[in-house]
PDB file of C-alpha atoms and ligand atoms in Angstrom:
ATOM      1  CA  MET C 270      47.008 -22.260 -24.116  1.00 61.00           C
ATOM      2  CA  PRO C 271      50.443 -20.475 -23.920  1.00 65.00           C
ATOM      3  CA  GLY C 272      52.896 -21.638 -26.213  1.00 77.00           C
ATOM      4  CA  ALA C 273      56.273 -20.450 -28.130  1.00 85.00           C
ATOM      5  CA  PHE C 274      54.456 -17.453 -29.101  1.00 92.00           C
ATOM      6  CA  ALA C 275      53.414 -16.345 -25.660  1.00 93.00           C
ATOM      7  CA  GLU C 276      53.801 -12.336 -25.159  1.00 91.00           C
ATOM      8  CA  ARG C 277      55.618 -12.089 -28.690  1.00 97.00           C
ATOM      9  CA  VAL C 278      54.110  -9.830 -31.200  1.00 98.00           C
ATOM     10  CA  ALA C 279      53.508 -10.806 -34.461  1.00 98.00           C
ATOM     11  CA  VAL C 280      51.830  -9.078 -37.676  1.00 98.00           C
ATOM     12  CA  ILE C 281      49.643 -10.772 -40.033  1.00 98.00           C
ATOM     13  CA  THR C 282      48.972  -9.310 -43.549  1.00 98.00           C
ATOM     14  CA  GLY C 283      45.786 -10.551 -45.482  1.00 98.00           C
ATOM     15  CA  ALA C 284      44.378 -11.046 -42.061  1.00 98.00           C
ATOM     16  CA  SER C 285      40.617 -10.055 -42.848  1.00 98.00           C
ATOM     17  CA  SER C 286      39.976 -13.441 -44.182  1.00 98.00           C
ATOM     18  CA  GLY C 287      41.105 -17.073 -44.972  1.00 98.00           C
ATOM     19  CA  ILE C 288      44.613 -18.065 -44.012  1.00 98.00           C
ATOM     20  CA  GLY C 289      45.731 -14.780 -42.395  1.00 98.00           C
ATOM     21  CA  SER C 290      42.309 -14.603 -40.201  1.00 98.00           C
ATOM     22  CA  ALA C 291      42.729 -18.358 -38.903  1.00 98.00           C
ATOM     23  CA  LEU C 292      46.406 -17.927 -38.571  1.00 98.00           C
ATOM     24  CA  ALA C 293      45.498 -14.965 -36.267  1.00 98.00           C
ATOM     25  CA  LYS C 294      43.260 -16.870 -33.989  1.00 97.00           C
ATOM     26  CA  GLU C 295      45.485 -19.757 -33.769  1.00 97.00           C
ATOM     27  CA  LEU C 296      48.375 -17.336 -32.417  1.00 97.00           C
ATOM     28  CA  SER C 297      46.263 -15.801 -30.384  1.00 97.00           C
ATOM     29  CA  ARG C 298      45.037 -18.932 -28.679  1.00 95.00           C
ATOM     30  CA  GLN C 299      48.943 -19.190 -27.870  1.00 94.00           C
ATOM     31  CA  GLY C 300      49.101 -15.681 -26.204  1.00 95.00           C
ATOM     32  CA  CYS C 301      50.673 -14.067 -29.032  1.00 97.00           C
ATOM     33  CA  LYS C 302      49.684 -10.200 -29.447  1.00 98.00           C
ATOM     34  CA  LEU C 303      48.623  -9.718 -32.790  1.00 98.00           C
ATOM     35  CA  GLY C 304      48.609  -6.714 -35.494  1.00 98.00           C
ATOM     36  CA  LEU C 305      45.840  -7.203 -38.256  1.00 98.00           C
ATOM     37  CA  LEU C 306      46.439  -5.729 -41.558  1.00 98.00           C
ATOM     38  CA  ALA C 307      44.190  -5.705 -44.541  1.00 98.00           C
ATOM     39  CA  ARG C 308      42.083  -3.431 -46.662  1.00 98.00           C
ATOM     40  CA  ARG C 309      38.797  -4.440 -45.466  1.00 98.00           C
ATOM     41  CA  LYS C 310      38.394  -2.488 -41.806  1.00 98.00           C
ATOM     42  CA  ASP C 311      35.256  -4.095 -40.993  1.00 98.00           C
ATOM     43  CA  ARG C 312      36.560  -7.683 -41.388  1.00 98.00           C
ATOM     44  CA  LEU C 313      39.484  -6.470 -39.150  1.00 98.00           C
ATOM     45  CA  GLU C 314      37.305  -4.860 -36.467  1.00 98.00           C
ATOM     46  CA  GLN C 315      35.396  -8.020 -36.211  1.00 98.00           C
ATOM     47  CA  LEU C 316      38.257 -10.348 -36.089  1.00 98.00           C
ATOM     48  CA  ALA C 317      40.072  -8.196 -33.210  1.00 98.00           C
ATOM     49  CA  ALA C 318      37.021  -8.101 -31.207  1.00 98.00           C
ATOM     50  CA  ASP C 319      36.719 -11.910 -31.499  1.00 97.00           C
ATOM     51  CA  VAL C 320      40.362 -12.001 -30.110  1.00 97.00           C
ATOM     52  CA  LYS C 321      39.896  -9.792 -27.363  1.00 97.00           C
ATOM     53  CA  THR C 322      36.347 -11.589 -26.433  1.00 97.00           C
ATOM     54  CA  ALA C 323      38.548 -14.805 -26.229  1.00 95.00           C
ATOM     55  CA  GLY C 324      40.711 -13.065 -23.969  1.00 96.00           C
ATOM     56  CA  GLY C 325      44.017 -11.994 -26.417  1.00 97.00           C
ATOM     57  CA  THR C 326      45.460  -8.716 -27.657  1.00 98.00           C
ATOM     58  CA  ALA C 327      44.789  -7.225 -31.435  1.00 98.00           C
ATOM     59  CA  ALA C 328      45.347  -4.269 -32.902  1.00 98.00           C
ATOM     60  CA  LEU C 329      44.330  -3.446 -36.149  1.00 98.00           C
ATOM     61  CA  ALA C 330      45.581  -0.861 -39.172  1.00 98.00           C
ATOM     62  CA  GLN C 331      44.107  -0.509 -43.033  1.00 98.00           C
ATOM     63  CA  ALA C 332      46.461  -0.522 -45.990  1.00 98.00           C
ATOM     64  CA  ASP C 333      46.884  -1.884 -49.338  1.00 98.00           C
ATOM     65  CA  VAL C 334      50.274  -4.137 -49.177  1.00 98.00           C
ATOM     66  CA  GLY C 335      50.965  -2.811 -52.947  1.00 98.00           C
ATOM     67  CA  ASN C 336      51.259   0.721 -51.767  1.00 98.00           C
ATOM     68  CA  ARG C 337      54.467   1.208 -50.027  1.00 98.00           C
ATOM     69  CA  GLU C 338      53.538   4.265 -47.967  1.00 98.00           C
ATOM     70  CA  GLU C 339      50.344   2.946 -46.763  1.00 98.00           C
ATOM     71  CA  THR C 340      51.781  -0.303 -45.630  1.00 98.00           C
ATOM     72  CA  LEU C 341      55.170   1.311 -43.572  1.00 98.00           C
ATOM     73  CA  GLN C 342      52.545   3.536 -42.236  1.00 98.00           C
ATOM     74  CA  ALA C 343      50.166   0.917 -40.985  1.00 98.00           C
ATOM     75  CA  ILE C 344      53.005  -1.147 -39.507  1.00 98.00           C
ATOM     76  CA  GLN C 345      54.528   1.813 -37.603  1.00 98.00           C
ATOM     77  CA  GLN C 346      51.140   2.207 -36.406  1.00 98.00           C
ATOM     78  CA  LEU C 347      50.748  -1.644 -35.307  1.00 98.00           C
ATOM     79  CA  ARG C 348      54.204  -1.158 -33.606  1.00 98.00           C
ATOM     80  CA  GLU C 349      53.340   1.742 -31.734  1.00 98.00           C
ATOM     81  CA  GLN C 350      50.370   0.227 -29.968  1.00 98.00           C
ATOM     82  CA  LEU C 351      51.812  -3.442 -29.589  1.00 98.00           C
ATOM     83  CA  GLY C 352      55.352  -2.876 -29.424  1.00 98.00           C
ATOM     84  CA  PRO C 353      58.374  -4.374 -31.260  1.00 98.00           C
ATOM     85  CA  ILE C 354      57.399  -7.365 -33.742  1.00 98.00           C
ATOM     86  CA  ASP C 355      58.782 -10.554 -33.309  1.00 98.00           C
ATOM     87  CA  LEU C 356      57.150 -12.175 -36.321  1.00 98.00           C
ATOM     88  CA  MET C 357      55.637 -10.785 -39.498  1.00 98.00           C
ATOM     89  CA  ILE C 358      53.784 -13.082 -41.933  1.00 98.00           C
ATOM     90  CA  ALA C 359      53.338 -11.566 -45.148  1.00 98.00           C
ATOM     91  CA  ASN C 360      50.221 -13.399 -46.274  1.00 98.00           C
ATOM     92  CA  ALA C 361      48.309 -10.849 -48.187  1.00 98.00           C
ATOM     93  CA  GLY C 362      47.574 -12.240 -51.845  1.00 98.00           C
ATOM     94  CA  VAL C 363      45.361 -12.698 -54.636  1.00 97.00           C
ATOM     95  CA  GLY C 364      44.993 -14.937 -57.692  1.00 96.00           C
ATOM     96  CA  THR C 365      43.175 -14.556 -60.896  1.00 94.00           C
ATOM     97  CA  PRO C 366      43.835 -16.385 -64.285  1.00 94.00           C
ATOM     98  CA  THR C 367      46.209 -15.618 -66.959  1.00 95.00           C
ATOM     99  CA  GLU C 368      44.484 -14.361 -70.064  1.00 94.00           C
ATOM    100  CA  ILE C 369      46.222 -14.861 -73.374  1.00 94.00           C
ATOM    101  CA  ASP C 370      44.253 -13.072 -76.121  1.00 93.00           C
ATOM    102  CA  PRO C 371      44.299 -10.134 -75.012  1.00 95.00           C
ATOM    103  CA  MET C 372      46.607 -10.538 -72.386  1.00 94.00           C
ATOM    104  CA  ASN C 373      45.281  -9.141 -69.194  1.00 96.00           C
ATOM    105  CA  SER C 374      48.264  -7.172 -68.104  1.00 96.00           C
ATOM    106  CA  ALA C 375      46.847  -5.001 -65.570  1.00 97.00           C
ATOM    107  CA  ASP C 376      45.886  -7.868 -63.743  1.00 97.00           C
ATOM    108  CA  VAL C 377      49.376  -9.450 -64.007  1.00 98.00           C
ATOM    109  CA  ALA C 378      50.675  -5.856 -62.546  1.00 98.00           C
ATOM    110  CA  ALA C 379      48.160  -5.879 -59.722  1.00 98.00           C
ATOM    111  CA  MET C 380      49.253  -9.542 -58.849  1.00 98.00           C
ATOM    112  CA  PHE C 381      52.915  -8.542 -58.774  1.00 98.00           C
ATOM    113  CA  ARG C 382      52.038  -5.611 -56.897  1.00 98.00           C
ATOM    114  CA  ILE C 383      50.118  -7.152 -54.191  1.00 98.00           C
ATOM    115  CA  ASN C 384      51.881 -10.796 -54.104  1.00 98.00           C
ATOM    116  CA  VAL C 385      55.327  -9.810 -54.565  1.00 98.00           C
ATOM    117  CA  MET C 386      55.824  -6.159 -53.539  1.00 98.00           C
ATOM    118  CA  GLY C 387      53.475  -6.389 -50.662  1.00 98.00           C
ATOM    119  CA  VAL C 388      55.823  -9.218 -49.175  1.00 98.00           C
ATOM    120  CA  VAL C 389      58.732  -6.955 -49.618  1.00 98.00           C
ATOM    121  CA  HIS C 390      56.939  -3.756 -48.099  1.00 98.00           C
ATOM    122  CA  ALA C 391      55.538  -5.993 -45.138  1.00 98.00           C
ATOM    123  CA  ILE C 392      59.557  -7.134 -44.635  1.00 98.00           C
ATOM    124  CA  GLU C 393      61.031  -3.811 -45.346  1.00 98.00           C
ATOM    125  CA  ALA C 394      58.568  -2.168 -42.476  1.00 98.00           C
ATOM    126  CA  VAL C 395      60.092  -4.564 -39.904  1.00 98.00           C
ATOM    127  CA  LEU C 396      63.479  -5.589 -40.917  1.00 98.00           C
ATOM    128  CA  PRO C 397      65.419  -2.548 -39.865  1.00 98.00           C
ATOM    129  CA  ASP C 398      64.202  -2.849 -36.179  1.00 98.00           C
ATOM    130  CA  MET C 399      64.688  -6.724 -36.243  1.00 98.00           C
ATOM    131  CA  LEU C 400      68.392  -6.258 -37.290  1.00 98.00           C
ATOM    132  CA  GLN C 401      68.706  -3.301 -34.439  1.00 98.00           C
ATOM    133  CA  ARG C 402      67.407  -5.879 -31.938  1.00 98.00           C
ATOM    134  CA  GLY C 403      69.338  -8.783 -33.491  1.00 98.00           C
ATOM    135  CA  GLN C 404      66.221 -11.122 -33.388  1.00 97.00           C
ATOM    136  CA  GLY C 405      63.075 -11.600 -35.292  1.00 98.00           C
ATOM    137  CA  HIS C 406      61.363 -14.234 -37.820  1.00 98.00           C
ATOM    138  CA  LEU C 407      60.041 -13.398 -41.241  1.00 98.00           C
ATOM    139  CA  ALA C 408      57.261 -15.575 -42.883  1.00 98.00           C
ATOM    140  CA  ALA C 409      55.614 -15.324 -46.169  1.00 98.00           C
ATOM    141  CA  VAL C 410      52.834 -17.239 -47.411  1.00 98.00           C
ATOM    142  CA  SER C 411      53.902 -18.597 -51.207  1.00 98.00           C
ATOM    143  CA  SER C 412      52.136 -21.598 -52.643  1.00 98.00           C
ATOM    144  CA  VAL C 413      53.087 -24.577 -54.599  1.00 97.00           C
ATOM    145  CA  ALA C 414      52.079 -23.077 -57.500  1.00 97.00           C
ATOM    146  CA  GLY C 415      55.499 -21.757 -57.402  1.00 97.00           C
ATOM    147  CA  MET C 416      57.051 -24.771 -58.277  1.00 96.00           C
ATOM    148  CA  LYS C 417      55.730 -24.894 -61.732  1.00 96.00           C
ATOM    149  CA  GLY C 418      54.320 -22.490 -64.340  1.00 95.00           C
ATOM    150  CA  LEU C 419      50.946 -23.686 -64.673  1.00 94.00           C
ATOM    151  CA  PRO C 420      48.929 -22.831 -67.826  1.00 93.00           C
ATOM    152  CA  GLY C 421      46.138 -20.312 -67.297  1.00 92.00           C
ATOM    153  CA  SER C 422      48.077 -19.273 -63.863  1.00 94.00           C
ATOM    154  CA  GLY C 423      51.196 -18.102 -65.485  1.00 97.00           C
ATOM    155  CA  ALA C 424      51.415 -14.769 -63.451  1.00 98.00           C
ATOM    156  CA  TYR C 425      50.224 -16.224 -60.060  1.00 97.00           C
ATOM    157  CA  CYS C 426      52.617 -18.888 -60.352  1.00 98.00           C
ATOM    158  CA  ALA C 427      55.514 -16.421 -61.283  1.00 98.00           C
ATOM    159  CA  THR C 428      54.642 -14.095 -58.401  1.00 98.00           C
ATOM    160  CA  LYS C 429      54.915 -17.146 -55.816  1.00 98.00           C
ATOM    161  CA  SER C 430      58.222 -18.272 -57.728  1.00 98.00           C
ATOM    162  CA  ALA C 431      59.305 -14.590 -56.917  1.00 98.00           C
ATOM    163  CA  ILE C 432      58.391 -15.050 -53.508  1.00 98.00           C
ATOM    164  CA  ASN C 433      60.068 -18.345 -52.909  1.00 98.00           C
ATOM    165  CA  THR C 434      63.529 -17.023 -54.251  1.00 98.00           C
ATOM    166  CA  PHE C 435      63.511 -13.839 -52.704  1.00 98.00           C
ATOM    167  CA  MET C 436      62.763 -15.558 -49.289  1.00 98.00           C
ATOM    168  CA  GLU C 437      65.654 -18.043 -49.865  1.00 98.00           C
ATOM    169  CA  ALA C 438      67.987 -15.245 -50.384  1.00 98.00           C
ATOM    170  CA  LEU C 439      67.149 -13.152 -47.585  1.00 98.00           C
ATOM    171  CA  ARG C 440      67.327 -16.562 -45.337  1.00 98.00           C
ATOM    172  CA  ILE C 441      71.121 -17.037 -46.417  1.00 98.00           C
ATOM    173  CA  GLN C 442      71.465 -13.057 -46.086  1.00 98.00           C
ATOM    174  CA  LEU C 443      70.289 -13.193 -42.628  1.00 98.00           C
ATOM    175  CA  ARG C 444      71.856 -16.397 -41.135  1.00 94.00           C
ATOM    176  CA  ARG C 445      74.152 -14.679 -39.266  1.00 96.00           C
ATOM    177  CA  LYS C 446      71.701 -12.094 -37.853  1.00 97.00           C
ATOM    178  CA  ASN C 447      69.373 -14.295 -35.731  1.00 97.00           C
ATOM    179  CA  ILE C 448      66.551 -13.607 -37.974  1.00 98.00           C
ATOM    180  CA  ALA C 449      64.886 -16.967 -39.098  1.00 98.00           C
ATOM    181  CA  VAL C 450      63.097 -17.007 -42.766  1.00 98.00           C
ATOM    182  CA  THR C 451      60.252 -19.188 -43.459  1.00 98.00           C
ATOM    183  CA  THR C 452      58.804 -19.602 -46.747  1.00 98.00           C
ATOM    184  CA  ILE C 453      55.015 -21.262 -46.452  1.00 98.00           C
ATOM    185  CA  CYS C 454      53.684 -23.382 -49.634  1.00 98.00           C
ATOM    186  CA  PRO C 455      50.331 -24.654 -48.927  1.00 98.00           C
ATOM    187  CA  GLY C 456      48.461 -26.503 -51.497  1.00 97.00           C
ATOM    188  CA  PHE C 457      44.535 -25.737 -51.781  1.00 96.00           C
ATOM    189  CA  VAL C 458      43.042 -24.465 -48.466  1.00 98.00           C
ATOM    190  CA  LYS C 459      39.464 -23.357 -48.290  1.00 96.00           C
ATOM    191  CA  SER C 460      39.306 -19.553 -48.597  1.00 95.00           C
ATOM    192  CA  GLU C 461      37.484 -16.953 -50.524  1.00 93.00           C
ATOM    193  CA  MET C 462      40.229 -17.212 -52.864  1.00 93.00           C
ATOM    194  CA  THR C 463      39.363 -21.134 -53.851  1.00 93.00           C
ATOM    195  CA  ASP C 464      35.683 -20.436 -52.921  1.00 92.00           C
ATOM    196  CA  GLY C 465      35.149 -19.886 -57.020  1.00 86.00           C
ATOM    197  CA  ASN C 466      36.970 -22.939 -57.624  1.00 87.00           C
ATOM    198  CA  ASP C 467      34.656 -25.315 -59.657  1.00 83.00           C
ATOM    199  CA  PHE C 468      37.243 -27.927 -60.439  1.00 85.00           C
ATOM    200  CA  HIS C 469      38.324 -30.936 -57.812  1.00 88.00           C
ATOM    201  CA  MET C 470      41.052 -29.513 -55.378  1.00 91.00           C
ATOM    202  CA  PRO C 471      42.912 -32.495 -54.417  1.00 93.00           C
ATOM    203  CA  TRP C 472      43.748 -32.739 -50.524  1.00 95.00           C
ATOM    204  CA  LEU C 473      41.558 -29.583 -50.110  1.00 96.00           C
ATOM    205  CA  LEU C 474      42.229 -28.467 -46.490  1.00 97.00           C
ATOM    206  CA  GLU C 475      40.195 -26.449 -44.125  1.00 97.00           C
ATOM    207  CA  THR C 476      41.476 -23.308 -43.090  1.00 98.00           C
ATOM    208  CA  ASP C 477      41.750 -23.901 -39.226  1.00 98.00           C
ATOM    209  CA  ASP C 478      43.641 -26.967 -40.239  1.00 98.00           C
ATOM    210  CA  ALA C 479      46.028 -25.188 -42.487  1.00 98.00           C
ATOM    211  CA  ALA C 480      46.823 -22.522 -39.700  1.00 98.00           C
ATOM    212  CA  LYS C 481      47.573 -24.821 -36.982  1.00 98.00           C
ATOM    213  CA  ARG C 482      50.057 -26.606 -39.414  1.00 98.00           C
ATOM    214  CA  ILE C 483      51.560 -23.194 -40.248  1.00 98.00           C
ATOM    215  CA  VAL C 484      52.017 -22.132 -36.555  1.00 98.00           C
ATOM    216  CA  ARG C 485      53.569 -25.536 -35.679  1.00 98.00           C
ATOM    217  CA  ALA C 486      56.180 -25.027 -39.029  1.00 98.00           C
ATOM    218  CA  LEU C 487      56.873 -21.193 -37.601  1.00 98.00           C
ATOM    219  CA  GLU C 488      57.641 -22.520 -34.165  1.00 97.00           C
ATOM    220  CA  ARG C 489      59.938 -24.750 -35.598  1.00 97.00           C
ATOM    221  CA  LYS C 490      61.459 -22.349 -37.681  1.00 97.00           C
ATOM    222  CA  LYS C 491      60.972 -24.417 -40.582  1.00 98.00           C
ATOM    223  CA  LYS C 492      62.835 -22.890 -43.719  1.00 98.00           C
ATOM    224  CA  VAL C 493      60.353 -24.043 -46.529  1.00 98.00           C
ATOM    225  CA  PHE C 494      57.098 -25.366 -45.189  1.00 98.00           C
ATOM    226  CA  THR C 495      55.257 -27.235 -48.190  1.00 98.00           C
ATOM    227  CA  PHE C 496      51.881 -28.951 -47.223  1.00 98.00           C
ATOM    228  CA  PRO C 497      50.161 -30.880 -47.455  1.00 97.00           C
ATOM    229  CA  TRP C 498      52.870 -33.327 -48.380  1.00 97.00           C
ATOM    230  CA  GLN C 499      51.022 -35.085 -50.842  1.00 96.00           C
ATOM    231  CA  MET C 500      50.356 -31.806 -52.492  1.00 96.00           C
ATOM    232  CA  GLY C 501      53.990 -31.133 -52.694  1.00 96.00           C
ATOM    233  CA  LEU C 502      54.855 -34.375 -54.123  1.00 96.00           C
ATOM    234  CA  MET C 503      52.523 -34.199 -56.705  1.00 93.00           C
ATOM    235  CA  MET C 504      53.785 -30.380 -58.089  1.00 94.00           C
ATOM    236  CA  ARG C 505      57.440 -32.183 -57.996  1.00 94.00           C
ATOM    237  CA  VAL C 506      56.214 -35.076 -60.040  1.00 93.00           C
ATOM    238  CA  THR C 507      54.057 -32.407 -62.242  1.00 91.00           C
ATOM    239  CA  ALA C 508      57.353 -30.297 -62.891  1.00 91.00           C
ATOM    240  CA  TRP C 509      58.952 -33.510 -64.508  1.00 91.00           C
ATOM    241  CA  LEU C 510      55.813 -33.828 -67.169  1.00 92.00           C
ATOM    242  CA  PRO C 511      56.075 -33.223 -70.494  1.00 93.00           C
ATOM    243  CA  ASP C 512      54.506 -29.972 -71.813  1.00 93.00           C
ATOM    244  CA  TRP C 513      51.685 -32.155 -73.685  1.00 92.00           C
ATOM    245  CA  ALA C 514      50.669 -33.797 -70.516  1.00 91.00           C
ATOM    246  CA  LEU C 515      50.255 -30.734 -68.523  1.00 89.00           C
ATOM    247  CA  ASP C 516      48.364 -28.943 -70.988  1.00 88.00           C
ATOM    248  CA  GLN C 517      45.715 -32.117 -71.347  1.00 86.00           C
ATOM    249  CA  VAL C 518      45.219 -32.109 -67.610  1.00 80.00           C
ATOM    250  CA  VAL C 519      45.437 -28.001 -66.700  1.00 76.00           C
ATOM    251  CA  THR C 520      44.264 -26.602 -69.599  1.00 69.00           C
ATOM    252  CA  ARG C 521      40.961 -28.014 -69.662  1.00 68.00           C
ATOM    253  CA  ARG C 522      40.551 -27.195 -65.868  1.00 65.00           C
ATOM    254  CA  SER C 523      41.786 -23.422 -65.982  1.00 56.00           C
ATOM    255  CA  LYS C 524      39.322 -22.539 -68.864  1.00 55.00           C
ATOM    256  CA  LYS C 525      36.825 -23.084 -65.951  1.00 52.00           C
ATOM    257  CA  LEU C 526      38.564 -20.679 -63.708  1.00 51.00           C
ATOM    258  CA  PRO C 527      36.483 -17.764 -62.548  1.00 52.00           C
ATOM    259  CA  LYS C 528      37.589 -14.628 -64.098  1.00 54.00           C
ATOM    260  CA  ARG C 529      37.970 -12.154 -61.554  1.00 58.00           C
ATOM    261  CA  LYS C 530      39.366  -8.813 -62.319  1.00 57.00           C
ATOM    262  CA  LEU C 531      42.043  -7.228 -59.831  1.00 62.00           C
ATOM    263  CA  SER C 532      42.790  -3.904 -61.757  1.00 54.00           C
TER     264      SER C 532
HETATM  265  N1  NAP L1093      43.504 -20.865 -50.380  1.00 57.92           N
HETATM  266  C1  NAP L1093      44.720 -21.664 -51.229  1.00 57.92           C
HETATM  267  O1  NAP L1093      44.189 -22.686 -51.781  1.00 57.92           O
HETATM  268  C2  NAP L1093      45.893 -21.040 -51.267  1.00 57.92           C
HETATM  269  C3  NAP L1093      46.809 -21.843 -51.492  1.00 57.92           C
HETATM  270  C4  NAP L1093      48.275 -21.182 -51.565  1.00 57.92           C
HETATM  271  C5  NAP L1093      48.451 -20.178 -51.122  1.00 57.92           C
HETATM  272  N2  NAP L1093      47.440 -19.274 -50.895  1.00 57.92           N
HETATM  273  C6  NAP L1093      47.909 -18.033 -50.206  1.00 57.92           C
HETATM  274  O2  NAP L1093      47.521 -17.730 -49.270  1.00 57.92           O
HETATM  275  C7  NAP L1093      47.197 -16.242 -48.821  1.00 57.92           C
HETATM  276  C8  NAP L1093      45.998 -16.008 -48.108  1.00 57.92           C
HETATM  277  O3  NAP L1093      45.055 -16.079 -49.186  1.00 57.92           O
HETATM  278  P1  NAP L1093      43.423 -17.022 -48.667  1.00 57.92           P
HETATM  279  O4  NAP L1093      43.629 -18.332 -49.465  1.00 57.92           O
HETATM  280  O5  NAP L1093      43.528 -17.118 -47.155  1.00 57.92           O
HETATM  281  O6  NAP L1093      42.729 -16.248 -49.578  1.00 57.92           O
HETATM  282  P2  NAP L1093      41.724 -14.949 -49.250  1.00 57.92           P
HETATM  283  O7  NAP L1093      40.620 -15.313 -48.148  1.00 57.92           O
HETATM  284  O8  NAP L1093      41.288 -14.382 -50.210  1.00 57.92           O
HETATM  285  O9  NAP L1093      42.722 -13.960 -48.412  1.00 57.92           O
HETATM  286  C9  NAP L1093      43.629 -12.938 -48.974  1.00 57.92           C
HETATM  287  C10 NAP L1093      43.687 -11.874 -48.084  1.00 57.92           C
HETATM  288  O10 NAP L1093      44.539 -11.195 -48.607  1.00 57.92           O
HETATM  289  C11 NAP L1093      44.354  -9.772 -48.397  1.00 57.92           C
HETATM  290  N3  NAP L1093      44.782  -8.894 -49.366  1.00 57.92           N
HETATM  291  C12 NAP L1093      44.353  -9.160 -50.694  1.00 57.92           C
HETATM  292  N4  NAP L1093      45.109  -7.961 -51.451  1.00 57.92           N
HETATM  293  C13 NAP L1093      45.331  -6.948 -50.280  1.00 57.92           C
HETATM  294  C14 NAP L1093      45.903  -5.968 -50.616  1.00 57.92           C
HETATM  295  N5  NAP L1093      46.247  -5.325 -51.870  1.00 57.92           N
HETATM  296  N6  NAP L1093      46.397  -5.182 -49.428  1.00 57.92           N
HETATM  297  C15 NAP L1093      46.183  -5.958 -48.096  1.00 57.92           C
HETATM  298  N7  NAP L1093      45.690  -7.109 -48.195  1.00 57.92           N
HETATM  299  C16 NAP L1093      45.305  -7.576 -49.464  1.00 57.92           C
HETATM  300  C17 NAP L1093      42.863  -9.804 -48.088  1.00 57.92           C
HETATM  301  O11 NAP L1093      42.031  -8.773 -47.596  1.00 57.92           O
HETATM  302  P3  NAP L1093      41.485  -7.521 -48.192  1.00 57.92           P
HETATM  303  O12 NAP L1093      40.852  -7.830 -49.202  1.00 57.92           O
HETATM  304  O13 NAP L1093      40.545  -7.085 -46.992  1.00 57.92           O
HETATM  305  O14 NAP L1093      42.583  -6.640 -48.150  1.00 57.92           O
HETATM  306  C18 NAP L1093      42.765 -11.079 -47.499  1.00 57.92           C
HETATM  307  O15 NAP L1093      42.842 -10.890 -46.269  1.00 57.92           O
HETATM  308  C19 NAP L1093      47.527 -15.682 -50.293  1.00 57.92           C
HETATM  309  O16 NAP L1093      48.762 -15.281 -50.360  1.00 57.92           O
HETATM  310  C20 NAP L1093      47.410 -16.770 -51.474  1.00 57.92           C
HETATM  311  O17 NAP L1093      48.167 -16.422 -52.459  1.00 57.92           O
HETATM  312  C21 NAP L1093      46.519 -19.802 -50.740  1.00 57.92           C
END
């Protein structure tokens, strides 16, 4: 059913799976034209075909968001196919534990390159045009993990807290330019990222449910959208816990995290 995004053009990074893919389908149902970006081209092709079969419009471009040139070029290709971009959702991200002995600094660097610079590159690709047109909407998918440094996930938390402050500053800087800025902070959502977690994930959301909530928040041009609210509240409480208590709760859990290598 056409909604607030009818005939608008949205680009989603990390559209090949999980939250990004579900967001593409939800926005397409509302009549939005979609630019899909990620590294796995076969997945993007399948998603674009599904969108088109359902009567929507989709174009795709392959890029590693950590690579500036590739990302700028891919988003330019999407603009040429779809027209000016109204909404950028910088969603691509990766997560792996932070180890201490030895420190897996190559994985840490990869997380910063993808989670932080990936957002910067996506925004850099669309902002000049939005400024010229005097309209647009920038969104980044951060995480509730950005609210507190969690033992075993230090680098992932740091990348998400970097996004939070980066987007906050942009929002204020763009206040008088008619460009909205939304920071999206999900709790646990079913996706490839959480599939390997063998610990209890409180208030775990289905991917489609998460996408619907995010689209509603984007419609309302929310500044920061933290969901589900129970997870936001729990993280705010967690931020006040003494170190020994957090150590008890999280360190035992993070020892069980899958040790996926990014680098
Ligand atoms: N699931 C959760 O519980 C949760 C909670 C809070 C925040 N988040 C955030 O939500 C976002 C989406 O994650 P997800 O849960 O949907 O996980 P996911 O299914 O693993 O999706 C991650 C997406 O990012 C893309 N991506 C990763 N590295 C990339 C790169 N270098 N260049 C381009 N695309 C890249 C992946 O595509 P390719 O591999 O094809 O490139 C994939 O489409 C992430 O930013 C994540 O941090 C997730």
